[in-house]
Amino acid sequence: MAGPKTSTAATSKSSPAASPSAVQSLWQAYTDTTPSRLKLIDAFLVFLMLSGVMQFVYCILVTNFPFNAFLAGFGSCVGQFVLTASLRMQVNPENKVEFKEVSPERAFADFALGSIVLHFFVFNFLG
Amino acid sequence: MVSICSLLVSLLSLALLSLAKSSTGDSVLVVLEPTLDQANFSVFFDGLKKKGYELTFRAPKDVSPAIIQDDIPSFSHVILFAPETKAYAGDITPQSLVTLLSKNTNVLFVLSSKQTPVSSLAPEFSLILPPPGTPLISHFPERDTPPSVIPIPTTTNTIPVTSSNLSPIWYSGVSFALGNNPLLFPILRAPPESFAADSTEDTGADAVVDAAEKSGEGLWAGSSMSVVAGFQTREGGRAAWVGGVEVFGDEFANKEVAAGVKSGNAQFAQELASWAFQESFALRVDSIDHHRVNDTTVREHYTTNDQVVYTTHISKFNAETNAWEPFSGITDLQLEFTMLDPHVRTALPPVPGSPGEYSVTFRVPDRHGVFKFVVDYKRKGWTHIHSSTTVPVVPPRHDEYPRFLSAAWPYYVGAISTSVAFWVFAVLWLAGDDKSLYKKKGGKTQ
């Protein structure tokens, strides 16, 4: 997704510096070079990942009893993550060459439709 | 018109009811051996007539009235006072007697020490008879009667088909051992000092002593032998077996067991007949009801884990009022909820305050399939109660499962937050500043 960008940022500071500065420069490069819309997507992805991890930990440690509820909750996180990641791939200017025929508007419409269908199934299955 | 008809029918049934003294009918066929005089049994027969039975007499070799005709019993009860008859008319055969019993007709059998068709039939009822020609003999207590005429106390009864507080009963006849058939039970046991022997003379005592030392089948003695036994078929017909016909005779009924104390024969004979003719110890299931707790309608199927109330009403026949009366006297009734095996077996106690009602509440097991409510009450002497009601148990319907469980709230919150976040994301995306993206995109393309 953001692979090419981060790698260029890393190579630009390839000196054997201390790791804090590497992470710092990585973060600096990310904040500087990433469009704000992709940052919005990244924030959403992080939220979804944390939510999914928390539900999985709860399922392992406490109970999986209404298993359908677990599947629905966890599946909504995973599904939404996949859809959002796809959106990020399609709207990323770096990947413009790969998705010539898909405009960002078209990508968002696909994403929104897919998400609404996903949530329909999730709430049906939630019990 | 309909109401008049139903009125007539109910009047007719009322009239029939008032005549009948037994729970199954009042016609009795007495097959009386020619050597036995009807007048010698007047106490017994008059007692039956007084209770309302219609007695029909015939000799064993008479052709009519037939005991069974076109596979339908002609009488409700049969008294077979033919202890020494060796040949019967064509309609009285062991097979026809067993057919009668399986058709809920009752038979009173009388044995003697002679080998007869009836004594050959006895082993089919798990009665083990001593060799022919060996009547029951006892030299105790000391008395002025022959050793083969024995006073038997009634206090040893374990199954109270007849009263146990009667005066001793004069007895003369054979004793028999009881096999392990669960349908068979002793009504009157032989006295402990009695034994079966082919000679009343004391010179034959050595043979008895030998037999006692060898034990086993050689010895027919003691209180494990019975002189009166009852057998209740699975269909409900009752057979009473008595080792000697003299028990019912006038001579023994009027004979004193002690100075001024009349024997208990007369009352014993009536009580035995009332058991055998299904007057006493007759039970029936009136109704069965099952429903969910807080519900009243009988359901066609139940859901797993339902709380179910099972109620049954049981009546006992009362010969004095000629009616079935609610009976709450059963304390060990059980209900089983079975699918091949009993998944639930619970006590079915009488409900205090409502006579004849037995009720229990239980939880349907967490298992679906075709279940049966089974009440199976088989006690010796009593009519067997067997009731079975089939009812399917199904899993909950799709909308009957519990919802909004507290344990599932993290999952609910996860799913809702995802949706909310999606909407927030969509709003931010559409309303947000998109210059940077398009600028970059435009720059690249240019």
Coordinates of C-alpha atoms in Angstrom, one line a residue:
Chain A
M1 CA 0.0 0.0 0.0
A2 CA 2.3 2.6 1.3
G3 CA 5.3 0.4 0.6
P4 CA 7.2 2.5 -2.0
K5 CA 6.9 5.6 0.0
T6 CA 8.2 4.3 3.3
S7 CA 11.1 2.5 1.7
T8 CA 12.2 5.7 0.0
A9 CA 11.9 7.5 3.3
A10 CA 14.0 4.8 5.0
T11 CA 16.7 4.8 2.3
S12 CA 17.0 8.6 2.5
K13 CA 18.2 8.2 6.1
S14 CA 20.2 5.1 5.8
S15 CA 23.1 6.2 8.0
P16 CA 23.8 3.9 11.0
A17 CA 22.0 6.3 13.3
A18 CA 20.3 5.4 16.6
S19 CA 16.9 3.7 16.2
P20 CA 14.8 6.5 17.8
S21 CA 15.8 8.8 15.0
A22 CA 15.0 6.1 12.4
V23 CA 11.5 5.7 13.7
Q24 CA 11.2 9.5 14.1
S25 CA 12.3 10.0 10.5
L26 CA 10.0 7.3 9.3
W27 CA 7.1 9.1 11.1
Q28 CA 8.3 12.4 9.8
A29 CA 8.4 11.1 6.2
Y30 CA 5.0 9.6 6.6
T31 CA 3.4 12.8 7.9
D32 CA 5.1 14.8 5.3
T33 CA 4.5 12.8 2.2
T34 CA 1.2 11.0 2.7
P35 CA -1.9 12.7 1.5
S36 CA -4.4 13.6 4.2
R37 CA -7.0 11.3 2.8
L38 CA -4.7 8.3 3.0
K39 CA -3.9 9.3 6.6
L40 CA -7.7 9.3 7.3
I41 CA -7.8 5.8 5.8
D42 CA -4.8 4.7 7.9
A43 CA -6.4 6.0 11.1
F44 CA -9.6 4.0 10.2
L45 CA -7.5 0.9 9.6
V46 CA -5.7 1.2 12.9
F47 CA -9.0 1.6 14.7
L48 CA -10.4 -1.5 13.0
M49 CA -7.3 -3.5 13.8
L50 CA -7.4 -2.6 17.5
S51 CA -11.1 -3.3 17.7
G52 CA -10.6 -6.8 16.1
V53 CA -7.7 -7.6 18.4
M54 CA -9.7 -6.6 21.4
Q55 CA -12.7 -8.8 20.4
F56 CA -10.4 -11.7 19.7
V57 CA -8.7 -11.4 23.1
Y58 CA -12.1 -11.2 24.8
C59 CA -13.2 -14.3 22.9
I60 CA -10.1 -16.2 23.9
L61 CA -9.9 -15.0 27.5
V62 CA -13.5 -14.6 28.6
T63 CA -16.1 -16.3 26.4
N64 CA -17.0 -17.2 22.9
F65 CA -20.5 -18.1 24.0
P66 CA -22.8 -16.4 21.6
F67 CA -20.4 -17.5 18.9
N68 CA -22.5 -16.0 16.2
A69 CA -22.0 -12.6 17.9
F70 CA -18.3 -13.1 18.0
L71 CA -18.2 -14.1 14.4
A72 CA -20.3 -11.1 13.5
G73 CA -18.3 -8.6 15.5
F74 CA -14.9 -9.9 14.5
G75 CA -16.0 -10.4 10.9
S76 CA -17.2 -6.9 10.7
C77 CA -13.7 -5.6 11.7
V78 CA -11.9 -8.0 9.3
G79 CA -14.3 -7.3 6.4
Q80 CA -14.3 -3.5 6.9
F81 CA -10.4 -3.7 7.1
V82 CA -10.2 -5.5 3.8
L83 CA -12.6 -3.1 2.1
T84 CA -10.8 -0.1 3.5
A85 CA -7.4 -1.5 2.5
S86 CA -8.8 -2.0 -1.1
L87 CA -10.0 1.6 -1.1
R88 CA -6.6 2.7 0.0
M89 CA -4.9 0.8 -2.8
Q90 CA -7.2 2.2 -5.4
V91 CA -7.1 5.9 -4.4
N92 CA -3.4 5.9 -3.7
P93 CA -1.8 8.2 -6.3
E94 CA 1.2 5.9 -6.4
N95 CA -0.9 3.1 -7.8
K96 CA -2.5 5.3 -10.4
V97 CA -0.8 3.2 -13.1
E98 CA -2.4 -0.1 -11.9
F99 CA -5.9 1.3 -11.6
K100 CA -6.2 3.4 -14.7
E101 CA -9.9 2.8 -15.3
V102 CA -10.9 3.2 -11.6
S103 CA -11.4 6.8 -10.5
P104 CA -11.2 7.6 -6.8
E105 CA -15.0 8.4 -6.8
R106 CA -15.7 5.1 -8.3
A107 CA -13.5 3.4 -5.8
F108 CA -15.2 5.1 -2.9
A109 CA -18.6 4.2 -4.3
D110 CA -17.5 0.5 -4.5
F111 CA -16.2 0.8 -0.9
A112 CA -19.4 2.3 0.4
L113 CA -21.6 -0.2 -1.3
G114 CA -19.5 -3.1 -0.1
S115 CA -19.5 -1.8 3.5
I116 CA -23.2 -1.3 3.6
V117 CA -23.8 -4.9 2.4
L118 CA -21.2 -6.1 4.9
H119 CA -22.9 -4.3 7.8
F120 CA -26.3 -5.7 6.7
F121 CA -25.0 -9.2 7.1
V122 CA -23.1 -8.4 10.3
F123 CA -26.2 -7.1 12.0
N124 CA -28.3 -10.0 10.8
F125 CA -25.8 -12.4 12.2
L126 CA -25.2 -10.5 15.4
G127 CA -28.3 -12.0 17.1
Chain B
M1 CA -83.9 -35.6 19.1
V2 CA -80.2 -35.9 19.7
S3 CA -80.7 -34.8 23.3
I4 CA -83.5 -37.4 23.8
C5 CA -81.2 -40.1 22.4
S6 CA -78.3 -39.1 24.6
L7 CA -80.7 -39.0 27.6
L8 CA -81.8 -42.5 26.8
V9 CA -78.3 -43.7 26.4
S10 CA -77.2 -42.2 29.7
L11 CA -80.2 -43.6 31.5
L12 CA -79.4 -47.0 30.0
S13 CA -75.8 -46.8 31.1
L14 CA -76.9 -45.7 34.5
A15 CA -79.2 -48.7 34.8
L16 CA -76.4 -51.0 33.7
L17 CA -74.0 -49.4 36.1
S18 CA -76.4 -49.9 39.0
L19 CA -76.7 -53.5 38.2
A20 CA -73.0 -54.2 37.7
K21 CA -71.0 -54.9 40.8
S22 CA -67.7 -55.5 39.1
S23 CA -65.7 -53.0 37.1
T24 CA -65.8 -55.3 34.1
G25 CA -69.3 -56.8 34.2
D26 CA -71.6 -58.9 36.4
S27 CA -72.2 -62.1 34.4
V28 CA -70.5 -65.2 35.9
L29 CA -70.3 -68.7 34.5
V30 CA -69.9 -71.3 37.2
V31 CA -68.5 -74.6 35.7
L32 CA -69.6 -76.9 38.5
E33 CA -68.5 -80.5 38.7
P34 CA -71.5 -83.0 38.9
T35 CA -70.0 -84.5 42.1
L36 CA -70.1 -81.1 43.8
D37 CA -73.5 -80.0 45.0
Q38 CA -74.4 -76.4 44.4
A39 CA -76.2 -76.4 47.8
N40 CA -72.9 -77.1 49.5
F41 CA -71.5 -73.8 48.4
S42 CA -74.6 -71.7 49.1
V43 CA -72.7 -69.3 51.4
F44 CA -70.3 -68.4 48.6
F45 CA -72.8 -68.3 45.8
D46 CA -75.4 -66.4 47.8
G47 CA -72.8 -63.9 48.7
L48 CA -72.0 -63.3 45.0
K49 CA -75.7 -63.1 44.1
K50 CA -76.2 -60.6 46.9
K51 CA -73.5 -58.4 45.5
G52 CA -75.3 -58.4 42.2
Y53 CA -73.7 -61.1 40.1
E54 CA -75.7 -63.2 37.7
L55 CA -74.6 -66.8 38.1
T56 CA -75.0 -69.3 35.3
F57 CA -74.3 -72.9 36.2
R58 CA -73.2 -75.6 33.8
A59 CA -71.4 -78.9 34.1
P60 CA -68.0 -79.3 32.5
K61 CA -69.4 -81.6 29.8
D62 CA -72.4 -79.4 29.0
V63 CA -72.2 -77.9 25.5
S64 CA -74.0 -74.7 26.3
P65 CA -73.7 -72.0 27.3
A66 CA -70.4 -71.6 25.5
I67 CA -67.6 -70.1 27.4
I68 CA -66.5 -68.1 24.4
Q69 CA -68.3 -67.6 21.1
D70 CA -66.8 -66.2 17.9
D71 CA -63.8 -65.1 19.9
I72 CA -66.0 -63.0 22.2
P73 CA -66.2 -64.1 25.8
S74 CA -69.8 -64.9 26.7
F75 CA -69.3 -64.0 30.4
S76 CA -67.4 -61.5 32.4
H77 CA -66.1 -64.0 34.9
V78 CA -65.6 -67.7 35.0
I79 CA -65.5 -69.8 38.2
L80 CA -64.0 -73.2 37.4
F81 CA -65.2 -75.4 40.2
A82 CA -64.0 -78.6 38.5
P83 CA -61.0 -79.8 40.5
E84 CA -61.3 -83.4 39.5
T85 CA -62.8 -83.3 36.0
K86 CA -60.6 -84.9 33.4
A87 CA -62.8 -84.3 30.3
Y88 CA -64.5 -81.1 29.3
A89 CA -66.8 -80.1 26.5
G90 CA -65.0 -78.9 23.4
D91 CA -65.2 -75.2 24.3
I92 CA -63.3 -75.4 27.6
T93 CA -59.7 -75.9 26.7
P94 CA -56.5 -74.5 28.1
Q95 CA -56.2 -72.3 25.0
S96 CA -59.8 -71.0 25.4
L97 CA -59.2 -70.2 29.0
V98 CA -56.0 -68.3 28.2
T99 CA -57.9 -66.5 25.4
L100 CA -60.5 -65.5 28.0
L101 CA -57.8 -64.1 30.3
S102 CA -56.2 -62.1 27.5
K103 CA -59.7 -60.6 26.7
N104 CA -60.0 -59.2 30.2
T105 CA -62.2 -61.9 31.5
N106 CA -61.4 -63.2 35.0
V107 CA -61.1 -66.8 35.9
L108 CA -61.2 -68.5 39.3
F109 CA -59.3 -71.8 39.1
V110 CA -59.6 -74.5 41.7
L111 CA -57.0 -77.3 42.0
S112 CA -57.0 -80.7 43.7
S113 CA -54.4 -83.4 44.3
K114 CA -55.6 -85.2 41.1
Q115 CA -54.0 -84.8 37.7
T116 CA -56.4 -82.8 35.5
P117 CA -56.3 -80.5 32.5
V118 CA -56.5 -77.6 34.9
S119 CA -53.4 -78.8 36.9
S120 CA -51.6 -79.2 33.6
L121 CA -52.5 -75.6 32.8
A122 CA -51.1 -74.4 36.1
P123 CA -47.4 -74.5 35.1
E124 CA -48.2 -72.0 32.3
F125 CA -48.9 -69.5 35.2
S126 CA -45.6 -70.4 36.9
L127 CA -47.3 -72.4 39.6
I128 CA -45.2 -75.5 40.5
L129 CA -47.5 -78.2 41.7
P130 CA -46.4 -81.1 43.9
P131 CA -46.7 -84.6 42.5
P132 CA -50.3 -85.9 42.1
G133 CA -51.9 -87.3 45.2
T134 CA -49.9 -85.3 47.8
P135 CA -52.3 -83.0 49.6
L136 CA -51.2 -80.5 52.2
I137 CA -50.8 -81.9 55.7
S138 CA -50.1 -80.3 59.0
H139 CA -50.1 -81.8 62.5
F140 CA -50.1 -78.3 64.1
P141 CA -51.9 -76.9 65.9
E142 CA -53.4 -79.7 67.8
R143 CA -57.0 -80.1 66.9
D144 CA -59.8 -82.6 66.3
T145 CA -59.8 -82.5 62.5
P146 CA -57.8 -84.8 60.2
P147 CA -54.2 -83.7 59.4
S148 CA -55.3 -82.6 55.9
V149 CA -57.8 -80.1 57.2
I150 CA -55.7 -77.1 58.4
P151 CA -56.5 -73.8 59.9
I152 CA -54.4 -71.2 58.2
P153 CA -53.9 -67.7 59.8
T154 CA -54.4 -64.8 57.4
T155 CA -51.9 -62.5 59.2
T156 CA -49.0 -63.6 57.0
N157 CA -50.3 -61.8 54.0
T158 CA -47.7 -59.5 52.4
I159 CA -49.9 -58.4 49.6
P160 CA -53.2 -57.2 51.1
V161 CA -55.6 -58.4 48.5
T162 CA -57.6 -59.9 51.3
S163 CA -57.9 -58.7 54.9
S164 CA -55.2 -59.9 57.2
N165 CA -57.3 -59.6 60.3
L166 CA -59.7 -62.4 59.5
S167 CA -60.1 -65.5 61.7
P168 CA -58.0 -68.4 60.6
I169 CA -59.3 -70.1 57.4
W170 CA -60.0 -73.8 57.2
Y171 CA -58.2 -75.3 54.3
S172 CA -58.0 -78.6 52.6
G173 CA -56.2 -79.2 49.4
V174 CA -52.8 -78.9 47.8
S175 CA -50.1 -76.4 48.2
F176 CA -47.9 -75.1 45.3
A177 CA -44.6 -73.3 44.9
L178 CA -44.6 -70.0 42.9
G179 CA -42.2 -69.6 40.0
N180 CA -40.5 -66.2 39.5
N181 CA -43.1 -64.8 37.1
P182 CA -43.6 -61.2 38.1
L183 CA -47.3 -61.3 37.3
L184 CA -47.8 -64.0 39.9
F185 CA -48.1 -63.4 43.7
P186 CA -49.1 -65.3 46.7
I187 CA -52.5 -64.4 48.3
L188 CA -52.4 -67.0 51.1
R189 CA -49.3 -68.9 52.2
A190 CA -49.2 -72.4 53.7
P191 CA -48.4 -72.6 57.4
P192 CA -44.7 -73.1 58.2
E193 CA -45.4 -76.5 59.8
S194 CA -47.3 -77.9 56.8
F195 CA -46.0 -80.1 54.1
A196 CA -47.2 -82.1 51.1
A197 CA -47.3 -85.8 51.6
D198 CA -49.0 -88.8 50.0
S199 CA -50.0 -90.3 53.3
T200 CA -51.6 -88.9 56.4
E201 CA -50.2 -91.7 58.4
D202 CA -47.2 -91.0 60.5
T203 CA -45.5 -94.2 59.1
G204 CA -44.8 -92.2 56.0
A205 CA -42.9 -89.6 58.0
D206 CA -39.5 -91.2 57.2
A207 CA -39.9 -90.3 53.5
V208 CA -40.6 -86.7 54.5
V209 CA -37.6 -86.6 56.7
D210 CA -35.4 -88.0 53.9
A211 CA -36.8 -85.4 51.6
A212 CA -36.1 -82.6 54.1
E213 CA -32.5 -83.7 54.4
K214 CA -32.0 -83.8 50.7
S215 CA -34.0 -80.6 50.3
G216 CA -34.5 -79.4 46.7
E217 CA -37.5 -80.7 44.8
G218 CA -38.2 -83.6 47.0
L219 CA -39.6 -81.3 49.7
W220 CA -42.9 -79.5 49.5
A221 CA -43.1 -77.9 52.8
G222 CA -43.1 -74.6 54.8
S223 CA -44.4 -71.1 54.3
S224 CA -42.8 -70.5 51.0
M225 CA -45.5 -72.7 49.5
S226 CA -48.8 -71.0 48.7
V227 CA -52.4 -72.3 48.8
V228 CA -54.0 -69.3 47.1
A229 CA -52.3 -67.2 44.4
G230 CA -53.2 -64.5 42.1
F231 CA -52.1 -63.9 38.5
Q232 CA -52.8 -60.7 36.6
T233 CA -52.3 -60.8 32.9
R234 CA -50.8 -57.9 31.0
E235 CA -54.2 -57.2 29.4
G236 CA -55.7 -56.8 32.9
G237 CA -57.6 -60.2 33.2
R238 CA -57.2 -61.8 36.6
A239 CA -56.7 -65.4 37.5
A240 CA -57.0 -66.7 41.0
W241 CA -55.6 -70.1 41.9
V242 CA -56.9 -72.0 44.9
G243 CA -55.5 -75.3 46.0
G244 CA -58.8 -76.8 47.2
V245 CA -62.5 -76.2 46.5
E246 CA -63.5 -76.9 50.1
V247 CA -62.3 -73.4 51.1
F248 CA -65.5 -72.1 49.5
G249 CA -67.8 -74.7 51.0
D250 CA -70.5 -74.2 53.5
E251 CA -68.9 -76.7 55.8
F252 CA -65.7 -74.8 56.4
A253 CA -67.5 -71.4 56.3
N254 CA -69.7 -72.5 59.3
K255 CA -67.0 -74.5 61.1
E256 CA -65.5 -72.9 64.2
V257 CA -61.8 -72.4 64.5
A258 CA -62.0 -72.0 68.2
A259 CA -64.8 -72.1 70.7
G260 CA -67.3 -69.5 69.6
V261 CA -65.0 -68.1 66.8
K262 CA -66.3 -68.7 63.3
S263 CA -63.7 -69.3 60.6
G264 CA -62.8 -66.6 58.1
N265 CA -63.7 -68.7 55.1
A266 CA -66.8 -66.9 54.1
Q267 CA -65.3 -63.4 54.1
F268 CA -62.0 -64.7 52.6
A269 CA -63.9 -66.3 49.7
Q270 CA -65.9 -63.1 49.0
E271 CA -62.7 -60.9 49.2
L272 CA -60.9 -63.3 46.9
A273 CA -63.7 -63.2 44.5
S274 CA -63.9 -59.5 44.6
W275 CA -60.2 -59.2 43.8
A276 CA -60.5 -61.8 41.0
F277 CA -63.6 -60.2 39.5
Q278 CA -61.9 -56.8 39.4
E279 CA -64.0 -55.2 42.1
S280 CA -61.2 -54.3 44.4
F281 CA -57.7 -53.1 43.6
A282 CA -58.9 -52.0 40.2
L283 CA -57.3 -48.7 39.0
R284 CA -57.7 -46.8 35.9
V285 CA -56.2 -43.6 34.3
D286 CA -59.0 -41.1 33.8
S287 CA -57.2 -38.4 32.0
I288 CA -53.7 -37.1 31.1
D289 CA -52.8 -33.5 30.7
H290 CA -49.5 -31.9 29.9
H291 CA -48.7 -28.3 29.2
R292 CA -46.0 -25.7 29.8
V293 CA -45.8 -23.8 33.1
N294 CA -48.1 -20.7 32.9
D295 CA -50.0 -22.2 30.1
T296 CA -53.1 -24.4 29.9
T297 CA -53.3 -25.9 26.4
V298 CA -51.8 -29.3 25.6
R299 CA -49.1 -28.6 23.1
E300 CA -48.3 -30.8 20.1
H301 CA -44.6 -30.4 20.7
Y302 CA -42.3 -28.9 23.3
T303 CA -39.1 -27.0 23.0
T304 CA -35.9 -28.1 24.7
N305 CA -35.6 -26.7 28.3
D306 CA -39.3 -26.0 28.6
Q307 CA -40.8 -26.3 32.0
V308 CA -43.6 -28.8 31.6
V309 CA -46.4 -29.7 34.0
Y310 CA -47.7 -33.3 33.7
T311 CA -50.9 -34.2 35.4
T312 CA -52.8 -37.4 35.5
H313 CA -56.1 -38.4 37.2
I314 CA -56.4 -41.9 38.6
S315 CA -59.5 -43.6 39.8
K316 CA -60.2 -46.7 41.8
F317 CA -63.3 -48.8 41.5
N318 CA -65.5 -48.7 44.5
A319 CA -67.8 -51.8 44.5
E320 CA -70.0 -50.4 47.2
T321 CA -71.1 -47.3 45.2
N322 CA -70.5 -49.0 41.9
A323 CA -68.4 -46.1 40.6
W324 CA -65.0 -45.1 39.8
E325 CA -63.8 -42.7 42.5
P326 CA -60.7 -40.4 42.4
F327 CA -57.9 -42.2 44.2
S328 CA -55.0 -40.4 45.8
G329 CA -53.5 -43.3 47.7
I330 CA -50.6 -44.1 45.4
T331 CA -47.4 -42.7 46.9
D332 CA -44.8 -44.3 44.7
L333 CA -46.1 -43.3 41.3
Q334 CA -43.3 -42.3 38.8
L335 CA -43.2 -40.4 35.6
E336 CA -40.6 -41.1 32.9
F337 CA -39.8 -38.9 30.0
T338 CA -38.2 -41.3 27.6
M339 CA -36.6 -41.4 24.2
L340 CA -35.4 -45.0 24.2
D341 CA -34.0 -44.4 27.7
P342 CA -35.7 -42.4 30.4
H343 CA -34.1 -38.9 30.2
V344 CA -36.1 -37.8 33.1
R345 CA -37.5 -40.1 35.8
T346 CA -39.3 -38.3 38.6
A347 CA -41.8 -38.9 41.4
L348 CA -45.4 -38.2 40.4
P349 CA -46.9 -37.3 43.8
P350 CA -50.6 -36.8 44.5
V351 CA -51.7 -33.2 44.7
P352 CA -52.9 -32.4 48.2
G353 CA -56.5 -31.1 48.1
S354 CA -57.5 -32.5 44.8
P355 CA -58.4 -36.2 45.0
G356 CA -57.1 -38.4 42.3
E357 CA -54.8 -35.9 40.8
Y358 CA -51.1 -36.5 40.5
S359 CA -48.9 -33.8 39.1
V360 CA -45.2 -32.9 38.6
T361 CA -43.3 -30.1 37.0
F362 CA -40.0 -30.8 35.3
R363 CA -37.6 -29.4 32.8
V364 CA -37.6 -30.9 29.3
P365 CA -34.0 -32.2 28.7
D366 CA -31.7 -30.3 26.3
R367 CA -32.1 -32.9 23.7
H368 CA -34.5 -32.9 20.8
G369 CA -36.3 -36.0 19.4
V370 CA -39.5 -37.9 19.8
F371 CA -40.2 -38.3 23.6
K372 CA -42.8 -40.2 25.5
F373 CA -44.5 -39.4 28.8
V374 CA -44.6 -42.8 30.4
V375 CA -46.4 -43.7 33.7
D376 CA -45.7 -47.4 34.4
Y377 CA -47.1 -48.6 37.7
K378 CA -47.2 -52.3 38.1
R379 CA -47.8 -53.5 41.7
K380 CA -48.8 -57.0 42.6
G381 CA -52.5 -57.2 43.2
W382 CA -53.3 -53.8 41.7
T383 CA -54.4 -53.2 38.1
H384 CA -51.3 -52.4 36.1
I385 CA -51.3 -48.7 35.1
H386 CA -49.4 -48.1 31.9
S387 CA -49.9 -44.8 30.0
S388 CA -47.7 -43.6 27.3
T389 CA -48.1 -40.2 25.5
T390 CA -45.8 -39.4 22.6
V391 CA -44.7 -35.9 22.2
P392 CA -41.9 -34.4 20.0
V393 CA -39.3 -32.2 21.5
V394 CA -37.9 -29.6 19.0
P395 CA -35.0 -27.2 19.3
P396 CA -36.0 -23.5 19.6
R397 CA -37.2 -21.7 16.5
H398 CA -34.9 -19.1 15.0
D399 CA -36.5 -16.3 16.9
E400 CA -36.8 -18.2 20.3
Y401 CA -33.1 -18.0 21.2
P402 CA -32.1 -15.5 23.9
R403 CA -31.0 -12.2 22.7
F404 CA -28.9 -9.3 24.0
L405 CA -26.8 -11.5 26.3
S406 CA -24.6 -9.5 28.6
A407 CA -21.6 -11.7 27.6
A408 CA -22.0 -10.6 24.0
W409 CA -21.9 -6.9 24.6
P410 CA -18.2 -6.5 23.5
Y411 CA -19.1 -8.0 20.2
Y412 CA -22.2 -5.8 19.8
V413 CA -20.1 -2.8 20.7
G414 CA -17.4 -3.9 18.2
A415 CA -19.9 -4.3 15.4
I416 CA -21.7 -1.0 16.2
S417 CA -18.5 0.9 16.5
T418 CA -17.3 -0.4 13.1
S419 CA -20.5 0.8 11.5
V420 CA -20.4 4.2 13.3
A421 CA -16.7 4.6 12.3
F422 CA -17.6 3.7 8.7
W423 CA -20.2 6.5 8.6
V424 CA -17.8 9.0 10.3
F425 CA -15.2 8.0 7.8
A426 CA -17.5 8.4 4.9
V427 CA -18.6 11.8 6.0
L428 CA -15.0 12.9 6.6
W429 CA -14.1 11.5 3.2
L430 CA -16.8 13.3 1.3
A431 CA -16.6 16.5 3.3
G432 CA -12.8 16.5 3.7
D433 CA -10.2 18.5 1.9
D434 CA -9.3 16.5 -1.2
K435 CA -6.9 19.0 -2.7
S436 CA -3.8 17.2 -1.8
L437 CA -4.9 14.0 -3.3
Y438 CA -6.1 15.5 -6.5
K439 CA -3.2 17.8 -6.7
K440 CA -0.8 15.0 -6.5
K441 CA -2.8 12.9 -8.9
G442 CA -3.0 15.8 -11.3
G443 CA 0.7 16.4 -10.9
K444 CA 1.6 12.9 -11.7
T445 CA -0.7 12.6 -14.7
Q446 CA 0.7 15.8 -16.1

